[in-house]
Short mmCIF file of C-alpha atoms in Angstrom, two decimals:
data_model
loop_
_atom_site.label_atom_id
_atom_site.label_comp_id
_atom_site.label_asym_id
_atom_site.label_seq_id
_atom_site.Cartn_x
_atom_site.Cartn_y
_atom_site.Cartn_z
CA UNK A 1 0.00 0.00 0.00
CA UNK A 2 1.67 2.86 -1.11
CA UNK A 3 1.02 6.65 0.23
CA UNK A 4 1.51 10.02 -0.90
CA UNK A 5 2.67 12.92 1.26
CA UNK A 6 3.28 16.45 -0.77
CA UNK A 7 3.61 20.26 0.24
CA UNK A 8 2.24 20.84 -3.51
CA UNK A 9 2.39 25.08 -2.85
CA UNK A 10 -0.42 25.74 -4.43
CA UNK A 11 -2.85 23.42 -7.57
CA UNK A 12 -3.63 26.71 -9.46
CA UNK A 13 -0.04 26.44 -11.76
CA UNK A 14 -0.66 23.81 -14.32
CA UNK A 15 3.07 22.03 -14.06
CA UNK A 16 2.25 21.50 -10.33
CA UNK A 17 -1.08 19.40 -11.76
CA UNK A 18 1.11 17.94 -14.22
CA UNK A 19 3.99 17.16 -11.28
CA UNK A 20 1.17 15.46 -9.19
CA UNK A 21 0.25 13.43 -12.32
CA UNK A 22 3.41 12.14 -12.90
CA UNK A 23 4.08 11.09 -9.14
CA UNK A 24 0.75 9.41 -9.25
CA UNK A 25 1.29 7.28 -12.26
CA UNK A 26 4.98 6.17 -11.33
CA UNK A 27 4.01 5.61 -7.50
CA UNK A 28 0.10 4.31 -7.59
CA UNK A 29 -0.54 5.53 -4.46
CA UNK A 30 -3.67 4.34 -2.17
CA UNK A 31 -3.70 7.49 -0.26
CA UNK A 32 -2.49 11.35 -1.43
CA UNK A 33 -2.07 13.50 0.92
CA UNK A 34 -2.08 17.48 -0.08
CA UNK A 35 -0.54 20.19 2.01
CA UNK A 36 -0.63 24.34 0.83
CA UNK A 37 -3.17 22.94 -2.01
CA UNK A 38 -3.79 27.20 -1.71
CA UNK A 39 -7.48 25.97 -3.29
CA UNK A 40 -11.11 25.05 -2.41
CA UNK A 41 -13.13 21.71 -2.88
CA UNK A 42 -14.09 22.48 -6.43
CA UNK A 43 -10.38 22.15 -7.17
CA UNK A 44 -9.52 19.28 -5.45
CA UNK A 45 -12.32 17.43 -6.57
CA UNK A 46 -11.01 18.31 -10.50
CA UNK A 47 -8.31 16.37 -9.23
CA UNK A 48 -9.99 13.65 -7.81
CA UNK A 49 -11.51 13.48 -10.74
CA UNK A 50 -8.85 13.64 -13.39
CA UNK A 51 -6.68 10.83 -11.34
CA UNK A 52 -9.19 8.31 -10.91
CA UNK A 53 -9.62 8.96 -7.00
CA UNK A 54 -13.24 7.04 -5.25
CA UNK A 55 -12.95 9.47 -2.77
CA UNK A 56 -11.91 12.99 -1.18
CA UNK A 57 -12.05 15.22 1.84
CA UNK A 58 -11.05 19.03 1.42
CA UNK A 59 -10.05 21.72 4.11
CA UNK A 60 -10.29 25.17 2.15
CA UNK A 61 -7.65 27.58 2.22
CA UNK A 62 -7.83 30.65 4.35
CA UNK A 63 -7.17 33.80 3.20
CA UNK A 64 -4.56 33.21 0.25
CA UNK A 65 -2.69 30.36 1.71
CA UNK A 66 -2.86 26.83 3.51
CA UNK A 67 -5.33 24.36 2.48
CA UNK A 68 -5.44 20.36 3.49
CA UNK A 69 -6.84 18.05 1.31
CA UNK A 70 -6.66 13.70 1.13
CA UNK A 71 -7.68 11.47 -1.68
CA UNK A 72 -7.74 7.71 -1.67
CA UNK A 73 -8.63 4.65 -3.67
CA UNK A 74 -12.29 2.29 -3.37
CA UNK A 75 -9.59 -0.53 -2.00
CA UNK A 76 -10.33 0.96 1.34
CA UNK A 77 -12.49 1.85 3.23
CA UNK A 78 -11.56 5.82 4.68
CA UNK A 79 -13.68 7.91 7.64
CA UNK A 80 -12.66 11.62 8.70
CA UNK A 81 -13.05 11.55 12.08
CA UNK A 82 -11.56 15.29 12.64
CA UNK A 83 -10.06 17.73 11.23
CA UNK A 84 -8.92 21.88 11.35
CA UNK A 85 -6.15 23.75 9.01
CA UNK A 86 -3.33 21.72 10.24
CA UNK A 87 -4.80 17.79 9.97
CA UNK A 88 -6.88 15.53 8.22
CA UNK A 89 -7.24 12.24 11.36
CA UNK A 90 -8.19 9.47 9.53
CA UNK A 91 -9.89 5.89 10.54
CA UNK A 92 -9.16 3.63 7.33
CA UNK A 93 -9.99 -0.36 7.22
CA UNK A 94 -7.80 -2.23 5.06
CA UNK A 95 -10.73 -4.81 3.33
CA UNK A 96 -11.47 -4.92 7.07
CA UNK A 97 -8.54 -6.73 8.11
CA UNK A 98 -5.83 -3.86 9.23
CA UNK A 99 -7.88 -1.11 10.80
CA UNK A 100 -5.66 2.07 11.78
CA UNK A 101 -5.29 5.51 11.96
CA UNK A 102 -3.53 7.88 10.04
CA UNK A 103 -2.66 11.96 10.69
CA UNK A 104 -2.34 14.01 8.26
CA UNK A 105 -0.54 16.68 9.51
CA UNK A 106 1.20 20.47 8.41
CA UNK A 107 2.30 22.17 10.96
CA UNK A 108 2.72 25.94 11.83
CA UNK A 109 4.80 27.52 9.17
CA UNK A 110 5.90 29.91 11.56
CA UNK A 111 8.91 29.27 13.52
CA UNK A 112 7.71 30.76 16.65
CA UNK A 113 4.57 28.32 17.15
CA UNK A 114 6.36 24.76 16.74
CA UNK A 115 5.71 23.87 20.54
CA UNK A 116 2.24 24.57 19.50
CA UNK A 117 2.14 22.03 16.70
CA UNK A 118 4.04 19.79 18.91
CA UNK A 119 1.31 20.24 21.45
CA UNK A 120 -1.31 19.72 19.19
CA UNK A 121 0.20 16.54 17.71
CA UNK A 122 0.21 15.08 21.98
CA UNK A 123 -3.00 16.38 22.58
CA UNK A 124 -4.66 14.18 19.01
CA UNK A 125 -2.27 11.37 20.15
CA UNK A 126 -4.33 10.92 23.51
CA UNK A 127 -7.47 10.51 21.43
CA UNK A 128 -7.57 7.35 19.91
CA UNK A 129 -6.30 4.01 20.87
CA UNK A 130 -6.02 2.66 17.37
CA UNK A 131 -2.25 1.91 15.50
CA UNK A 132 -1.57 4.93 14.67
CA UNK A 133 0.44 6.03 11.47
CA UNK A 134 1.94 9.46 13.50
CA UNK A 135 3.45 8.93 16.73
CA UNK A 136 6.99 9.29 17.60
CA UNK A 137 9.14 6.30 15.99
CA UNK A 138 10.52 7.34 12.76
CA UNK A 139 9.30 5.24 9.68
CA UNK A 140 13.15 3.80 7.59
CA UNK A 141 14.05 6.25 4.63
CA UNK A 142 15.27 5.24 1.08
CA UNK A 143 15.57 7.28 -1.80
CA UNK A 144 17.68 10.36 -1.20
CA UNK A 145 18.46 12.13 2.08
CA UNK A 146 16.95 15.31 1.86
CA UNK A 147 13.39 16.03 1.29
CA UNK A 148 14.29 20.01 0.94
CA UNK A 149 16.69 22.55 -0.83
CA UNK A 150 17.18 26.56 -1.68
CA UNK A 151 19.35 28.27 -3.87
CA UNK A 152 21.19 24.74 -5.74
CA UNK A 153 24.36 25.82 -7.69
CA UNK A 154 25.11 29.14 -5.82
CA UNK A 155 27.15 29.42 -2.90
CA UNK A 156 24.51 30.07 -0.25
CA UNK A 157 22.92 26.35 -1.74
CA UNK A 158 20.66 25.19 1.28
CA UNK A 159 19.40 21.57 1.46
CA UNK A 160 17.37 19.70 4.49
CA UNK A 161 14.87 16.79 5.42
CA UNK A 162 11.96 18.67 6.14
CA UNK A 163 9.60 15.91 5.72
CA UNK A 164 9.65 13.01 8.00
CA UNK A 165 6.90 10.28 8.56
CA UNK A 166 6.05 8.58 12.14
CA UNK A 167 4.11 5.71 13.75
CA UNK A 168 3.52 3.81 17.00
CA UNK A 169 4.55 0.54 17.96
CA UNK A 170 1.27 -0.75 17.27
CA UNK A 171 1.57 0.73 13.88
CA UNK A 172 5.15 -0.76 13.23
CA UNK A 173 3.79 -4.68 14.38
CA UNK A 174 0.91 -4.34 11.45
CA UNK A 175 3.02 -3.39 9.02
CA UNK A 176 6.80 -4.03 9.85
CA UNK A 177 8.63 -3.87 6.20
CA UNK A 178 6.72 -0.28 5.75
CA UNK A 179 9.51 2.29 4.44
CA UNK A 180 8.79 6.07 3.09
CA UNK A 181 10.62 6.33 -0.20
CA UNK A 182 11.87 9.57 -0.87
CA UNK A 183 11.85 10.60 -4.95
CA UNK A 184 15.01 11.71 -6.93
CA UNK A 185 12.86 15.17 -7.24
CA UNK A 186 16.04 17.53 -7.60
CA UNK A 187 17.61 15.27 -9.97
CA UNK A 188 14.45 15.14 -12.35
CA UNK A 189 14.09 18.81 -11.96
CA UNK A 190 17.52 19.95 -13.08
CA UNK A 191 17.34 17.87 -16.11
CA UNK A 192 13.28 19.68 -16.47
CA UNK A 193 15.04 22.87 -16.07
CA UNK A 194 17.99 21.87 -18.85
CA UNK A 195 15.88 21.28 -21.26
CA UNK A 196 13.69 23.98 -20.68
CA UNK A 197 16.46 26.41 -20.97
CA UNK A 198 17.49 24.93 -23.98
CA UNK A 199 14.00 25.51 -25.88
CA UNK A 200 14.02 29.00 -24.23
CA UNK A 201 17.48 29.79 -26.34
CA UNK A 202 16.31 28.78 -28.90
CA UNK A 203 13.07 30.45 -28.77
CA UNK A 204 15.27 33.26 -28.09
CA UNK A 205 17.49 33.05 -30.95
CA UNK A 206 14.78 33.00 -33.00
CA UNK A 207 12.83 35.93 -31.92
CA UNK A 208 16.08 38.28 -32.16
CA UNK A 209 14.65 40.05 -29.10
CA UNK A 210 17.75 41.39 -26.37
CA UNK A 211 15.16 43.58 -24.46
CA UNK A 212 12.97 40.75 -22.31
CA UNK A 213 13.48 40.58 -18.90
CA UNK A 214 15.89 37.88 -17.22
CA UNK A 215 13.38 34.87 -16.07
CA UNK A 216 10.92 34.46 -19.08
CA UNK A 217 11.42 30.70 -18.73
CA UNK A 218 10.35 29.60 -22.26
CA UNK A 219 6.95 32.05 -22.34
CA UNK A 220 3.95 32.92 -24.51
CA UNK A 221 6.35 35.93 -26.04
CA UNK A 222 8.85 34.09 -27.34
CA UNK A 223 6.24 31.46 -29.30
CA UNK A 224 4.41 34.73 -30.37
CA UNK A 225 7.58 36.16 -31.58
CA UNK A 226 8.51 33.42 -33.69
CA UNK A 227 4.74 32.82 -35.02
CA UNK A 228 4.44 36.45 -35.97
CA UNK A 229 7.83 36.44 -38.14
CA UNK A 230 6.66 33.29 -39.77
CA UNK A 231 3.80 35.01 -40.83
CA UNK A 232 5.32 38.39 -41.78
CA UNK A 233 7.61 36.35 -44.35
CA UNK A 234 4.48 34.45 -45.94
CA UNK A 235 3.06 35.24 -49.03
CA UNK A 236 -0.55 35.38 -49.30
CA UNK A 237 -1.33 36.35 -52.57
CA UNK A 238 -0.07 37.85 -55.64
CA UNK A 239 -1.04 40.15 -58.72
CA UNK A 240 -0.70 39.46 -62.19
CA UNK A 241 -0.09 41.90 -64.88
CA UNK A 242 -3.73 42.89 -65.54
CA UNK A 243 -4.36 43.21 -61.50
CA UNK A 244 -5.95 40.31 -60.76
CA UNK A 245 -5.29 38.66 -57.32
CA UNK A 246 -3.90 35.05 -57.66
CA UNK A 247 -3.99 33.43 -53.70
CA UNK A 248 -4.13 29.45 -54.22
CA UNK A 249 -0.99 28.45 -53.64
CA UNK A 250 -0.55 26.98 -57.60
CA UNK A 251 -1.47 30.09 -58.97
CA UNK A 252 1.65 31.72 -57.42
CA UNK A 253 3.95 29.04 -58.42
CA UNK A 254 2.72 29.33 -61.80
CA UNK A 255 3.22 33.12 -61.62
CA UNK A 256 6.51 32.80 -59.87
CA UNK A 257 8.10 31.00 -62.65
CA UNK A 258 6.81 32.81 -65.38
CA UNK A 259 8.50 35.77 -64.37
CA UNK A 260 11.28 34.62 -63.42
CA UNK A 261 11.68 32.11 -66.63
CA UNK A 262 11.16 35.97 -68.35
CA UNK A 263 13.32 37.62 -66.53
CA UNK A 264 16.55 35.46 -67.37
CA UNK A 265 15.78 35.13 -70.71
CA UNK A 266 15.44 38.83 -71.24
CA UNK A 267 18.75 39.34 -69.47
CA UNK A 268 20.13 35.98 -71.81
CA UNK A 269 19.34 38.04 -74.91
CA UNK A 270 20.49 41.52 -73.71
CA UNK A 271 24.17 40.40 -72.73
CA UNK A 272 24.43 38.30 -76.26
CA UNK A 273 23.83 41.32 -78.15
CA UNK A 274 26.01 43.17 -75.32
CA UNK A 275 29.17 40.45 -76.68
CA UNK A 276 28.71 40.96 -80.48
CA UNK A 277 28.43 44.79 -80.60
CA UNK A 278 31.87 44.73 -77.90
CA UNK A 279 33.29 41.97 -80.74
CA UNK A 280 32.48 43.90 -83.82
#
């Protein structure tokens, strides 16, 4: 049974939807759980939707940030049983043979309130005597060691584990080869940002323009740019020598080589007659 854990930052850009695709196809996941979704329920369930998810619960966003939302599979059988801007607490039965509860939690952002998250977390903990998939034993990690980075390639490059999942014993007898896999995200997203450089040069190169601000990655000017060229050096149409307007395109080529057939045998002639008057 695989689950999903991801501070997304917000569903509103459409390479964060894409992102989530992509970790939900490579991972299959039973259970995704959402953090800063910055969204409502319409949203998520657009989501739900779109990934083939039975089932969703939603806790809105206030204001312009946070936001909590989990999603899970018709394998299992899923009950909120509370919930407030920091967790989704979750009773889930396993075809009714593992039954177990799970926290989703996001803590305070703010550095000044993590005793209160921590007291929040042993307040919940009291509540429930069921196995419980968030108490103080850290669950193995594979995958990478950091969950976390700022400012990769520069000198003040910053990189931590900021995410971390726990259980109880309880927990840990159920399900004792349980790991949290952590995904070669950096990795992936250097070689993302590679090749989107690359198209941006060349979208670049191609529009000629010097003037654009510094952090256009690979945007709707450049593709404009090019487009608008492309159709400045089109011809549309063409007139012969009584005015008419000839636009299919085997008009023109008919045109094109008519004149052109004229116009070097006309200049043929001329320097002929040119070489016998210079000879005689």
């Amino acid at each position: 049974m695989n689950f999903l854990s991801w501070n997304c930052r917000g569903l509103g850009n459409a390479r964060t939807v894409r992102a989530l695709g992509d970790l939900i196809r490579s991972r299959k996941p039973v259970f995704v759980f959402l953090s800063e979704t910055i969204s409502f329920s319409n949203k998520i369930e657009e989501i739900r939707v779109k990934f083939g998810f039975s089932s969703s619960f939603v806790v809105d966003r206030v204001g312009r940030g946070g936001g909590l939302a989990i999603l899970w599979k018709p394998c299992v059988n899923c009950s909120v049983l509370e919930s407030s801007s920091n967790y989704i607490d979750v009773c889930i039965s396993d075809n009714n043979v593992h039954v177990w509860r799970l926290m989703c939690f996001y803590g305070f952002p703010e550095r000044v309130r993590r005793q209160d998250s921590w007291n929040l977390i042993r307040s919940l903990a009291a509540s429930s005597s069921l196995p419980w998939y968030s108490e103080l034993l850290e669950l193995d990690l594979v995958g990478g060691k950091y969950t976390w980075e700022r400012g990769r390639g520069t000198p003040d490059w910053v990189r931590e584990r900021l995410d971390r999942a726990f259980a109880n014993a309880a927990w840990w007898i159920k399900f004792p080869l349980y790991e949290v896999s952590v995904r070669e995200y950096f990795q992936e997203r250097n070689v993302l940002n590679d090749l989107l450089l690359q198209e941006e040069t060349y979208w670049r190169q191609r529009a000629k323009v010097l003037w654009l601000e510094e952090g256009d990655t690979n945007s709707h000017f450049f593709h404009a740019s090019a487009s608008l060229r492309k159709k400045m050096n089109n011809v549309s149409f063409l007139k012969n020598e009584e005015g008419e307007v000839v636009s299919d395109h085997e008009g023109m080529c008919i045109m094109v080589k008519e004149y052109f057939s004229k116009v070097f045998v006309d200049s043929s002639v001329d320097r002929h007659i040119d070489s016998q008057e210079m000879i005689l």
